[in-house]
PDB file of C-alpha atoms in Angstrom:
ATOM      1  CA  MET D   1      36.519   7.660 -47.098  1.00 53.00           C
ATOM      2  CA  SER D   2      39.301   6.776 -45.094  1.00 71.00           C
ATOM      3  CA  LEU D   3      39.743   3.021 -43.735  1.00 76.00           C
ATOM      4  CA  TYR D   4      39.801   4.450 -40.400  1.00 74.00           C
ATOM      5  CA  ARG D   5      36.636   6.273 -40.680  1.00 87.00           C
ATOM      6  CA  SER D   6      34.823   2.548 -42.223  1.00 85.00           C
ATOM      7  CA  VAL D   7      36.342   0.377 -39.491  1.00 83.00           C
ATOM      8  CA  VAL D   8      35.521   2.590 -36.717  1.00 83.00           C
ATOM      9  CA  TRP D   9      31.342   3.652 -38.210  1.00 83.00           C
ATOM     10  CA  PHE D  10      30.971  -0.084 -38.954  1.00 78.00           C
ATOM     11  CA  ALA D  11      32.179  -1.313 -35.512  1.00 82.00           C
ATOM     12  CA  LYS D  12      30.004   1.037 -33.500  1.00 88.00           C
ATOM     13  CA  GLY D  13      27.144   0.236 -35.762  1.00 80.00           C
ATOM     14  CA  LEU D  14      27.103  -3.210 -35.371  1.00 80.00           C
ATOM     15  CA  ARG D  15      27.454  -2.131 -31.340  1.00 86.00           C
ATOM     16  CA  GLU D  16      24.768   0.438 -31.878  1.00 89.00           C
ATOM     17  CA  TYR D  17      22.632   0.575 -34.699  1.00 91.00           C
ATOM     18  CA  THR D  18      21.371  -2.989 -34.739  1.00 91.00           C
ATOM     19  CA  LYS D  19      17.882  -4.124 -33.147  1.00 94.00           C
ATOM     20  CA  SER D  20      20.421  -5.411 -29.686  1.00 93.00           C
ATOM     21  CA  GLY D  21      21.277  -2.029 -29.841  1.00 94.00           C
ATOM     22  CA  TYR D  22      18.148  -0.429 -29.503  1.00 95.00           C
ATOM     23  CA  GLU D  23      16.765  -3.091 -27.137  1.00 96.00           C
ATOM     24  CA  SER D  24      20.048  -1.761 -24.992  1.00 96.00           C
ATOM     25  CA  ALA D  25      19.189   1.726 -24.889  1.00 97.00           C
ATOM     26  CA  SER D  26      15.638   1.360 -24.409  1.00 97.00           C
ATOM     27  CA  LYS D  27      16.567   0.689 -21.033  1.00 97.00           C
ATOM     28  CA  ASP D  28      16.976   4.454 -20.592  1.00 97.00           C
ATOM     29  CA  PHE D  29      13.832   5.938 -22.190  1.00 98.00           C
ATOM     30  CA  VAL D  30      11.233   7.401 -19.993  1.00 97.00           C
ATOM     31  CA  PRO D  31       8.119   5.597 -20.696  1.00 90.00           C
ATOM     32  CA  HIS D  32       5.774   8.653 -20.292  1.00 96.00           C
ATOM     33  CA  ASP D  33       7.235  10.619 -22.745  1.00 98.00           C
ATOM     34  CA  LEU D  34       5.071   9.607 -25.561  1.00 98.00           C
ATOM     35  CA  GLU D  35       1.904   8.924 -23.458  1.00 97.00           C
ATOM     36  CA  VAL D  36       0.852  11.592 -25.138  1.00 98.00           C
ATOM     37  CA  GLN D  37      -2.350  12.840 -27.024  1.00 98.00           C
ATOM     38  CA  VAL D  38      -2.164  15.468 -29.997  1.00 98.00           C
ATOM     39  CA  PRO D  39      -5.978  16.320 -31.557  1.00 98.00           C
ATOM     40  CA  GLY D  40      -5.217  19.321 -33.046  1.00 98.00           C
ATOM     41  CA  ARG D  41      -1.497  19.247 -33.941  1.00 98.00           C
ATOM     42  CA  VAL D  42      -0.775  18.903 -37.598  1.00 98.00           C
ATOM     43  CA  PHE D  43       2.095  16.659 -38.990  1.00 99.00           C
ATOM     44  CA  LEU D  44       3.511  16.671 -42.448  1.00 98.00           C
ATOM     45  CA  VAL D  45       5.718  12.782 -42.882  1.00 98.00           C
ATOM     46  CA  THR D  46       6.966  12.806 -46.346  1.00 98.00           C
ATOM     47  CA  GLY D  47       7.407   8.955 -47.333  1.00 97.00           C
ATOM     48  CA  GLY D  48       4.579   7.978 -45.368  1.00 96.00           C
ATOM     49  CA  ASN D  49       3.371   5.101 -47.552  1.00 96.00           C
ATOM     50  CA  SER D  50       6.309   2.156 -46.262  1.00 95.00           C
ATOM     51  CA  GLY D  51       8.749   1.823 -43.979  1.00 95.00           C
ATOM     52  CA  ILE D  52       9.744   4.920 -41.297  1.00 97.00           C
ATOM     53  CA  GLY D  53       7.889   6.812 -42.186  1.00 97.00           C
ATOM     54  CA  LYS D  54       4.555   4.428 -42.759  1.00 97.00           C
ATOM     55  CA  ALA D  55       5.180   3.489 -38.606  1.00 97.00           C
ATOM     56  CA  THR D  56       5.798   7.434 -37.814  1.00 98.00           C
ATOM     57  CA  ALA D  57       2.325   7.913 -39.290  1.00 98.00           C
ATOM     58  CA  LEU D  58       0.526   5.660 -37.829  1.00 98.00           C
ATOM     59  CA  GLN D  59       1.894   6.071 -34.283  1.00 98.00           C
ATOM     60  CA  ILE D  60       0.733  10.294 -34.611  1.00 98.00           C
ATOM     61  CA  ALA D  61      -2.650   9.118 -35.816  1.00 98.00           C
ATOM     62  CA  LYS D  62      -3.307   6.639 -33.074  1.00 98.00           C
ATOM     63  CA  ARG D  63      -2.806   9.419 -31.010  1.00 98.00           C
ATOM     64  CA  GLY D  64      -4.971  11.895 -32.539  1.00 98.00           C
ATOM     65  CA  GLY D  65      -3.017  13.985 -34.715  1.00 98.00           C
ATOM     66  CA  THR D  66      -3.898  14.995 -38.549  1.00 98.00           C
ATOM     67  CA  VAL D  67      -1.664  13.591 -40.476  1.00 98.00           C
ATOM     68  CA  HIS D  68      -0.120  14.518 -44.226  1.00 98.00           C
ATOM     69  CA  LEU D  69       1.279  11.848 -46.416  1.00 98.00           C
ATOM     70  CA  VAL D  70       3.586  13.424 -48.929  1.00 98.00           C
ATOM     71  CA  CYS D  71       4.231  10.426 -51.491  1.00 97.00           C
ATOM     72  CA  ARG D  72       5.053   9.532 -54.765  1.00 95.00           C
ATOM     73  CA  ASP D  73       3.151   6.836 -55.618  1.00 95.00           C
ATOM     74  CA  GLN D  74      -0.311   6.898 -55.625  1.00 97.00           C
ATOM     75  CA  ALA D  75      -1.266   3.478 -55.382  1.00 97.00           C
ATOM     76  CA  ARG D  76       0.626   2.873 -52.618  1.00 96.00           C
ATOM     77  CA  ALA D  77      -0.435   5.905 -50.643  1.00 97.00           C
ATOM     78  CA  GLU D  78      -3.860   5.253 -50.560  1.00 98.00           C
ATOM     79  CA  ASP D  79      -3.343   1.412 -49.525  1.00 97.00           C
ATOM     80  CA  ALA D  80      -1.320   3.400 -46.777  1.00 98.00           C
ATOM     81  CA  ARG D  81      -3.562   5.901 -45.662  1.00 98.00           C
ATOM     82  CA  GLY D  82      -6.399   3.323 -45.750  1.00 98.00           C
ATOM     83  CA  GLU D  83      -4.183   1.134 -43.746  1.00 98.00           C
ATOM     84  CA  ILE D  84      -3.584   4.134 -41.167  1.00 98.00           C
ATOM     85  CA  ILE D  85      -7.111   4.907 -40.699  1.00 98.00           C
ATOM     86  CA  GLY D  86      -8.390   1.285 -40.163  1.00 98.00           C
ATOM     87  CA  GLU D  87      -5.509   0.721 -37.296  1.00 98.00           C
ATOM     88  CA  SER D  88      -5.923   4.338 -35.766  1.00 98.00           C
ATOM     89  CA  GLY D  89      -9.435   5.129 -36.150  1.00 98.00           C
ATOM     90  CA  ASN D  90      -8.463   8.400 -37.148  1.00 98.00           C
ATOM     91  CA  GLN D  91     -10.366   9.878 -40.315  1.00 98.00           C
ATOM     92  CA  ASN D  92      -7.555  12.775 -40.459  1.00 98.00           C
ATOM     93  CA  ILE D  93      -5.156  11.645 -42.797  1.00 98.00           C
ATOM     94  CA  PHE D  94      -4.378  13.325 -46.057  1.00 98.00           C
ATOM     95  CA  LEU D  95      -2.824  12.494 -49.222  1.00 98.00           C
ATOM     96  CA  HIS D  96      -0.425  14.542 -51.080  1.00 98.00           C
ATOM     97  CA  ILE D  97       1.281  13.296 -54.362  1.00 98.00           C
ATOM     98  CA  MET D  98       4.482  14.936 -55.048  1.00 97.00           C
ATOM     99  CA  ASP D  99       7.930  13.640 -56.093  1.00 97.00           C
ATOM    100  CA  LEU D 100      10.527  14.731 -54.109  1.00 97.00           C
ATOM    101  CA  SER D 101      13.263  15.032 -56.346  1.00 97.00           C
ATOM    102  CA  ASP D 102      11.281  17.519 -59.065  1.00 98.00           C
ATOM    103  CA  PRO D 103      12.092  20.934 -57.623  1.00 98.00           C
ATOM    104  CA  LYS D 104       9.276  22.732 -59.385  1.00 98.00           C
ATOM    105  CA  GLN D 105       6.614  20.217 -57.898  1.00 98.00           C
ATOM    106  CA  ILE D 106       7.914  20.816 -54.505  1.00 98.00           C
ATOM    107  CA  TRP D 107       7.358  24.704 -54.895  1.00 98.00           C
ATOM    108  CA  LYS D 108       3.846  23.959 -56.504  1.00 98.00           C
ATOM    109  CA  PHE D 109       2.907  22.063 -53.421  1.00 98.00           C
ATOM    110  CA  VAL D 110       4.172  24.289 -50.996  1.00 98.00           C
ATOM    111  CA  GLU D 111       2.567  27.447 -52.308  1.00 98.00           C
ATOM    112  CA  ASN D 112      -0.670  25.283 -52.089  1.00 98.00           C
ATOM    113  CA  PHE D 113      -0.299  24.060 -48.566  1.00 98.00           C
ATOM    114  CA  LYS D 114       0.356  27.483 -47.262  1.00 97.00           C
ATOM    115  CA  GLN D 115      -2.902  29.291 -48.585  1.00 96.00           C
ATOM    116  CA  GLU D 116      -4.843  25.344 -47.470  1.00 97.00           C
ATOM    117  CA  HIS D 117      -3.326  23.981 -44.143  1.00 98.00           C
ATOM    118  CA  LYS D 118      -1.598  24.854 -40.963  1.00 98.00           C
ATOM    119  CA  LEU D 119       1.749  23.181 -39.627  1.00 98.00           C
ATOM    120  CA  HIS D 120       2.949  22.049 -36.729  1.00 99.00           C
ATOM    121  CA  VAL D 121       5.697  19.566 -37.244  1.00 99.00           C
ATOM    122  CA  LEU D 122       7.479  18.633 -40.625  1.00 99.00           C
ATOM    123  CA  ILE D 123       9.047  15.144 -40.701  1.00 99.00           C
ATOM    124  CA  ASN D 124      11.581  15.186 -43.858  1.00 98.00           C
ATOM    125  CA  ASN D 125      11.255  11.220 -43.909  1.00 97.00           C
ATOM    126  CA  ALA D 126      11.656  10.570 -47.388  1.00 97.00           C
ATOM    127  CA  GLY D 127      15.093   9.522 -49.423  1.00 94.00           C
ATOM    128  CA  CYS D 128      16.405   7.751 -51.869  1.00 92.00           C
ATOM    129  CA  MET D 129      19.824   5.979 -53.102  1.00 92.00           C
ATOM    130  CA  VAL D 130      20.290   5.231 -56.524  1.00 93.00           C
ATOM    131  CA  ASN D 131      23.246   3.089 -57.118  1.00 91.00           C
ATOM    132  CA  LYS D 132      23.752   4.328 -60.738  1.00 94.00           C
ATOM    133  CA  ARG D 133      23.964   7.444 -61.783  1.00 96.00           C
ATOM    134  CA  GLY D 134      21.276   8.737 -63.155  1.00 95.00           C
ATOM    135  CA  LEU D 135      19.403  12.653 -63.735  1.00 96.00           C
ATOM    136  CA  SER D 136      16.204  14.012 -63.188  1.00 94.00           C
ATOM    137  CA  GLU D 137      14.407  15.398 -65.782  1.00 93.00           C
ATOM    138  CA  ASP D 138      15.645  19.010 -64.723  1.00 95.00           C
ATOM    139  CA  GLY D 139      19.215  17.524 -65.315  1.00 96.00           C
ATOM    140  CA  LEU D 140      20.210  16.996 -61.253  1.00 97.00           C
ATOM    141  CA  GLU D 141      21.519  13.924 -59.760  1.00 98.00           C
ATOM    142  CA  LYS D 142      18.809  12.292 -58.318  1.00 97.00           C
ATOM    143  CA  ASN D 143      20.054  11.181 -54.894  1.00 97.00           C
ATOM    144  CA  PHE D 144      20.924  15.157 -54.752  1.00 98.00           C
ATOM    145  CA  ALA D 145      18.021  16.214 -55.714  1.00 98.00           C
ATOM    146  CA  THR D 146      15.951  14.372 -53.496  1.00 97.00           C
ATOM    147  CA  ASN D 147      17.800  14.128 -50.136  1.00 98.00           C
ATOM    148  CA  THR D 148      19.421  17.594 -50.257  1.00 98.00           C
ATOM    149  CA  LEU D 149      17.929  20.183 -52.578  1.00 98.00           C
ATOM    150  CA  GLY D 150      13.980  18.782 -51.928  1.00 98.00           C
ATOM    151  CA  VAL D 151      14.322  18.519 -48.695  1.00 98.00           C
ATOM    152  CA  TYR D 152      16.020  22.150 -48.799  1.00 98.00           C
ATOM    153  CA  ILE D 153      13.006  23.517 -50.879  1.00 98.00           C
ATOM    154  CA  LEU D 154      10.175  21.715 -48.844  1.00 98.00           C
ATOM    155  CA  THR D 155      11.585  23.000 -45.204  1.00 98.00           C
ATOM    156  CA  THR D 156      12.233  26.384 -46.175  1.00 98.00           C
ATOM    157  CA  GLY D 157       9.073  26.831 -48.140  1.00 98.00           C
ATOM    158  CA  LEU D 158       7.274  25.723 -44.855  1.00 98.00           C
ATOM    159  CA  ILE D 159       8.974  27.580 -42.178  1.00 98.00           C
ATOM    160  CA  PRO D 160       7.027  30.412 -42.696  1.00 98.00           C
ATOM    161  CA  VAL D 161       3.880  28.229 -42.087  1.00 98.00           C
ATOM    162  CA  LEU D 162       5.353  26.600 -39.445  1.00 98.00           C
ATOM    163  CA  GLU D 163       6.122  30.089 -37.652  1.00 98.00           C
ATOM    164  CA  LYS D 164       2.833  31.078 -37.029  1.00 98.00           C
ATOM    165  CA  GLU D 165       2.233  27.974 -34.982  1.00 98.00           C
ATOM    166  CA  HIS D 166       3.380  27.079 -31.194  1.00 98.00           C
ATOM    167  CA  ASP D 167       5.421  24.496 -30.837  1.00 98.00           C
ATOM    168  CA  PRO D 168       6.674  23.921 -34.302  1.00 98.00           C
ATOM    169  CA  ARG D 169       9.500  21.391 -35.407  1.00 99.00           C
ATOM    170  CA  VAL D 170      11.261  19.913 -37.924  1.00 99.00           C
ATOM    171  CA  ILE D 171      12.508  16.672 -38.396  1.00 99.00           C
ATOM    172  CA  THR D 172      14.962  15.097 -40.410  1.00 98.00           C
ATOM    173  CA  VAL D 173      15.660  11.514 -40.690  1.00 98.00           C
ATOM    174  CA  SER D 174      19.341  11.403 -41.669  1.00 97.00           C
ATOM    175  CA  SER D 175      21.962   8.315 -41.384  1.00 94.00           C
ATOM    176  CA  GLY D 176      24.967   7.129 -38.948  1.00 90.00           C
ATOM    177  CA  GLY D 177      26.311   6.557 -42.631  1.00 90.00           C
ATOM    178  CA  MET D 178      26.769  10.426 -42.385  1.00 95.00           C
ATOM    179  CA  LEU D 179      29.653   9.614 -40.090  1.00 93.00           C
ATOM    180  CA  VAL D 180      31.987   8.671 -42.537  1.00 92.00           C
ATOM    181  CA  GLN D 181      31.662  11.533 -44.590  1.00 95.00           C
ATOM    182  CA  LYS D 182      33.128  15.334 -44.385  1.00 96.00           C
ATOM    183  CA  LEU D 183      30.820  17.925 -46.450  1.00 97.00           C
ATOM    184  CA  ASN D 184      31.886  18.407 -49.784  1.00 96.00           C
ATOM    185  CA  THR D 185      30.568  21.345 -51.833  1.00 97.00           C
ATOM    186  CA  ASN D 186      32.851  21.137 -54.781  1.00 95.00           C
ATOM    187  CA  ASP D 187      31.024  17.925 -56.369  1.00 95.00           C
ATOM    188  CA  LEU D 188      27.222  17.822 -54.893  1.00 97.00           C
ATOM    189  CA  GLN D 189      25.885  16.202 -58.173  1.00 95.00           C
ATOM    190  CA  SER D 190      28.338  13.601 -58.359  1.00 95.00           C
ATOM    191  CA  GLU D 191      29.964  14.619 -62.037  1.00 94.00           C
ATOM    192  CA  ARG D 192      33.847  14.925 -61.560  1.00 92.00           C
ATOM    193  CA  THR D 193      34.200  11.663 -58.777  1.00 89.00           C
ATOM    194  CA  PRO D 194      33.648   7.632 -59.760  1.00 92.00           C
ATOM    195  CA  PHE D 195      29.964   7.106 -59.014  1.00 95.00           C
ATOM    196  CA  ASP D 196      29.030   5.541 -55.751  1.00 94.00           C
ATOM    197  CA  GLY D 197      25.555   5.280 -54.577  1.00 93.00           C
ATOM    198  CA  THR D 198      26.113   4.147 -50.421  1.00 92.00           C
ATOM    199  CA  MET D 199      28.962   7.185 -50.382  1.00 94.00           C
ATOM    200  CA  VAL D 200      26.418   9.281 -52.364  1.00 96.00           C
ATOM    201  CA  TYR D 201      23.756   9.027 -49.954  1.00 95.00           C
ATOM    202  CA  ALA D 202      26.249   9.343 -47.036  1.00 95.00           C
ATOM    203  CA  GLN D 203      27.398  12.782 -48.079  1.00 97.00           C
ATOM    204  CA  ASN D 204      23.795  13.763 -48.929  1.00 98.00           C
ATOM    205  CA  LYS D 205      22.921  12.801 -45.352  1.00 97.00           C
ATOM    206  CA  ARG D 206      25.404  14.839 -43.512  1.00 98.00           C
ATOM    207  CA  GLN D 207      24.518  17.864 -45.978  1.00 98.00           C
ATOM    208  CA  GLN D 208      20.981  17.302 -44.110  1.00 98.00           C
ATOM    209  CA  VAL D 209      22.595  17.661 -40.800  1.00 98.00           C
ATOM    210  CA  VAL D 210      24.565  20.610 -41.612  1.00 98.00           C
ATOM    211  CA  LEU D 211      21.582  22.241 -43.219  1.00 98.00           C
ATOM    212  CA  THR D 212      19.642  21.342 -39.676  1.00 98.00           C
ATOM    213  CA  GLU D 213      22.345  23.477 -37.657  1.00 98.00           C
ATOM    214  CA  TRP D 214      22.224  26.096 -39.772  1.00 98.00           C
ATOM    215  CA  TRP D 215      18.469  25.907 -39.936  1.00 98.00           C
ATOM    216  CA  ALA D 216      18.232  26.241 -36.055  1.00 98.00           C
ATOM    217  CA  GLN D 217      20.262  28.944 -35.896  1.00 98.00           C
ATOM    218  CA  GLY D 218      18.287  30.857 -38.538  1.00 98.00           C
ATOM    219  CA  HIS D 219      14.743  30.370 -37.054  1.00 98.00           C
ATOM    220  CA  PRO D 220      14.654  30.182 -33.110  1.00 98.00           C
ATOM    221  CA  ALA D 221      11.149  29.573 -32.912  1.00 98.00           C
ATOM    222  CA  ILE D 222      11.310  26.434 -34.637  1.00 98.00           C
ATOM    223  CA  HIS D 223      13.062  23.309 -32.800  1.00 98.00           C
ATOM    224  CA  PHE D 224      14.890  21.693 -35.664  1.00 99.00           C
ATOM    225  CA  SER D 225      16.547  17.866 -35.122  1.00 98.00           C
ATOM    226  CA  SER D 226      18.257  15.803 -37.435  1.00 98.00           C
ATOM    227  CA  MET D 227      18.829  11.454 -36.264  1.00 98.00           C
ATOM    228  CA  HIS D 228      19.676   8.160 -37.141  1.00 96.00           C
ATOM    229  CA  PRO D 229      17.104   5.619 -37.185  1.00 96.00           C
ATOM    230  CA  GLY D 230      19.667   3.028 -36.731  1.00 91.00           C
ATOM    231  CA  TRP D 231      19.709  -0.011 -38.924  1.00 84.00           C
ATOM    232  CA  ALA D 232      16.021  -0.553 -39.721  1.00 78.00           C
ATOM    233  CA  HIS D 233      13.674  -3.777 -41.912  1.00 71.00           C
ATOM    234  CA  THR D 234      12.683  -1.614 -44.439  1.00 74.00           C
ATOM    235  CA  PRO D 235      11.545  -1.578 -48.000  1.00 74.00           C
ATOM    236  CA  GLY D 236      14.226   0.996 -48.664  1.00 70.00           C
ATOM    237  CA  VAL D 237      17.235  -0.871 -47.358  1.00 67.00           C
ATOM    238  CA  ARG D 238      15.996  -3.965 -49.050  1.00 66.00           C
ATOM    239  CA  GLN D 239      16.069  -2.637 -52.063  1.00 73.00           C
ATOM    240  CA  ALA D 240      19.059  -0.311 -52.399  1.00 61.00           C
ATOM    241  CA  MET D 241      21.375  -2.722 -50.414  1.00 67.00           C
ATOM    242  CA  PRO D 242      20.055  -6.122 -50.870  1.00 69.00           C
ATOM    243  CA  GLY D 243      23.342  -7.612 -49.736  1.00 67.00           C
ATOM    244  CA  PHE D 244      23.973  -6.010 -46.294  1.00 61.00           C
ATOM    245  CA  HIS D 245      20.226  -6.602 -45.989  1.00 61.00           C
ATOM    246  CA  THR D 246      20.589 -10.307 -46.718  1.00 73.00           C
ATOM    247  CA  ARG D 247      23.506 -10.248 -44.550  1.00 70.00           C
ATOM    248  CA  PHE D 248      21.999  -8.644 -41.476  1.00 70.00           C
ATOM    249  CA  ARG D 249      18.083  -9.430 -41.843  1.00 70.00           C
ATOM    250  CA  ASP D 250      18.208 -10.851 -38.309  1.00 79.00           C
ATOM    251  CA  ARG D 251      19.972  -7.941 -36.601  1.00 81.00           C
ATOM    252  CA  LEU D 252      18.420  -5.368 -38.104  1.00 89.00           C
ATOM    253  CA  ARG D 253      15.537  -2.997 -35.836  1.00 94.00           C
ATOM    254  CA  SER D 254      12.165  -3.239 -36.857  1.00 95.00           C
ATOM    255  CA  GLU D 255      10.496  -0.375 -38.570  1.00 94.00           C
ATOM    256  CA  ALA D 256       8.149   0.775 -35.003  1.00 96.00           C
ATOM    257  CA  GLN D 257      12.340   0.524 -33.534  1.00 97.00           C
ATOM    258  CA  GLY D 258      13.654   2.674 -36.319  1.00 96.00           C
ATOM    259  CA  ALA D 259      10.457   5.009 -36.318  1.00 97.00           C
ATOM    260  CA  ASP D 260      11.190   5.469 -31.924  1.00 98.00           C
ATOM    261  CA  THR D 261      13.066   8.677 -31.922  1.00 98.00           C
ATOM    262  CA  VAL D 262      11.386  10.437 -35.077  1.00 98.00           C
ATOM    263  CA  LEU D 263       8.033  10.278 -32.475  1.00 98.00           C
ATOM    264  CA  TRP D 264       9.951  11.102 -29.266  1.00 98.00           C
ATOM    265  CA  LEU D 265      11.520  14.333 -31.311  1.00 99.00           C
ATOM    266  CA  ALA D 266       7.918  15.157 -32.964  1.00 98.00           C
ATOM    267  CA  LEU D 267       5.756  14.245 -30.058  1.00 98.00           C
ATOM    268  CA  SER D 268       7.661  14.856 -26.726  1.00 98.00           C
ATOM    269  CA  SER D 269       8.164  17.707 -24.110  1.00 98.00           C
ATOM    270  CA  ALA D 270      11.348  16.314 -23.292  1.00 98.00           C
ATOM    271  CA  ALA D 271      12.623  16.530 -27.200  1.00 98.00           C
ATOM    272  CA  ALA D 272      11.725  19.896 -26.924  1.00 98.00           C
ATOM    273  CA  ALA D 273      13.560  20.571 -23.951  1.00 98.00           C
ATOM    274  CA  GLN D 274      16.879  19.856 -25.620  1.00 98.00           C
ATOM    275  CA  PRO D 275      18.603  21.952 -28.068  1.00 98.00           C
ATOM    276  CA  SER D 276      17.518  22.909 -31.225  1.00 98.00           C
ATOM    277  CA  GLY D 277      19.859  22.062 -34.331  1.00 98.00           C
ATOM    278  CA  ARG D 278      21.266  18.593 -32.561  1.00 98.00           C
ATOM    279  CA  PHE D 279      21.561  14.643 -34.148  1.00 98.00           C
ATOM    280  CA  PHE D 280      19.734  12.314 -31.952  1.00 98.00           C
ATOM    281  CA  GLN D 281      20.292   8.568 -31.244  1.00 97.00           C
ATOM    282  CA  ASP D 282      17.698   6.812 -29.664  1.00 98.00           C
ATOM    283  CA  ARG D 283      16.595   9.412 -27.568  1.00 98.00           C
ATOM    284  CA  LYS D 284      19.735  11.104 -27.016  1.00 98.00           C
ATOM    285  CA  PRO D 285      21.605  13.808 -28.827  1.00 98.00           C
ATOM    286  CA  VAL D 286      25.136  12.552 -30.106  1.00 97.00           C
ATOM    287  CA  SER D 287      28.428  13.608 -31.815  1.00 96.00           C
ATOM    288  CA  THR D 288      27.727  14.505 -35.440  1.00 97.00           C
ATOM    289  CA  HIS D 289      31.343  13.343 -35.622  1.00 95.00           C
ATOM    290  CA  LEU D 290      33.525   9.865 -35.260  1.00 91.00           C
ATOM    291  CA  PRO D 291      36.762  10.783 -32.972  1.00 88.00           C
ATOM    292  CA  LEU D 292      40.279  11.452 -35.085  1.00 84.00           C
ATOM    293  CA  ALA D 293      37.702  11.317 -37.963  1.00 87.00           C
ATOM    294  CA  ARG D 294      38.720  14.810 -39.415  1.00 91.00           C
ATOM    295  CA  THR D 295      35.394  15.321 -40.705  1.00 94.00           C
ATOM    296  CA  SER D 296      34.404  18.948 -39.638  1.00 95.00           C
ATOM    297  CA  SER D 297      33.840  21.318 -41.778  1.00 96.00           C
ATOM    298  CA  SER D 298      34.064  25.595 -41.909  1.00 97.00           C
ATOM    299  CA  PRO D 299      31.846  27.884 -41.879  1.00 97.00           C
ATOM    300  CA  ALA D 300      32.860  29.143 -45.535  1.00 97.00           C
ATOM    301  CA  GLU D 301      32.293  25.433 -46.672  1.00 97.00           C
ATOM    302  CA  GLU D 302      28.857  25.510 -44.990  1.00 98.00           C
ATOM    303  CA  GLU D 303      27.648  29.015 -46.079  1.00 98.00           C
ATOM    304  CA  LYS D 304      28.841  27.386 -50.146  1.00 98.00           C
ATOM    305  CA  LEU D 305      26.657  24.729 -49.528  1.00 98.00           C
ATOM    306  CA  ILE D 306      23.663  27.065 -48.785  1.00 98.00           C
ATOM    307  CA  GLU D 307      24.288  29.670 -51.229  1.00 98.00           C
ATOM    308  CA  ILE D 308      24.110  26.455 -54.059  1.00 98.00           C
ATOM    309  CA  LEU D 309      21.000  25.454 -53.039  1.00 98.00           C
ATOM    310  CA  GLU D 310      19.326  28.373 -52.300  1.00 98.00           C
ATOM    311  CA  GLN D 311      20.434  29.540 -56.081  1.00 98.00           C
ATOM    312  CA  LEU D 312      19.232  25.878 -57.185  1.00 98.00           C
ATOM    313  CA  ALA D 313      15.739  26.511 -55.194  1.00 98.00           C
ATOM    314  CA  GLN D 314      14.535  29.688 -57.002  1.00 98.00           C
ATOM    315  CA  THR D 315      15.959  28.589 -60.233  1.00 97.00           C
ATOM    316  CA  PHE D 316      13.174  25.921 -60.281  1.00 97.00           C
ATOM    317  CA  LYS D 317      10.744  28.079 -58.431  1.00 92.00           C
TER     318      LYS D 317
END
């Protein structure tokens, strides 16, 4: 990462990604965009037991949607389900316990889900930032396994289910941190360079944006989008970036503010009217590159990413 990119990105973050950035942007929001009820529509939210995922699931439940929560921890997931039902009065909240870093588990989940449920909206929210390089039981670097390969398998596996429904959508919660990264397909599992969990996470988030653009081209019946929630006060940020969290705690967005654009993309007709494949921040499509940052990738590089992910995915099917 160049010094230029980091300086420009951090200045942008202080201006736009904080609580005050949200408050400024929200002055342009159209209030009735989210004044909707969605009974009969089915949503799947990964990482729905805390943070932005839970805030998203709660607001969908309040609007009558059926919500499938995909979580790793059974006890925390059951607690979250109980809270969502209690606050929303909506009983149609279902749990699925799955580890997104385990590709075999994801394939098994997809096959079962396809046979038993319909799906209108997939929200890829779950993610991880592991700051010390570690491998999963399958020998995959944990950040890559969860943030990139896991999202790839879950999304591609559920595309046939989504394509059967009216107004299907896929929203992937990326990060503005991806702006400091150029797609790098030569070291997807961080084997050849000194390990920096924050930068690995940012690279994974760049990969998610590339995937979103690629899916949008290949599956025009589905509306795909990726988004940046801003810097939010969530358990994930507190755990993965304790120094950052402590320094900026008072300036961080609430979980609800971080979830706002996820909800807008999942629920509003205004979002569906936007071109598929775009990257959003505070309900607006924004550039996926900083000015003069040289982070664009070639079609060949992007095709290489897809080829590697598809080969890996089929290995575990």
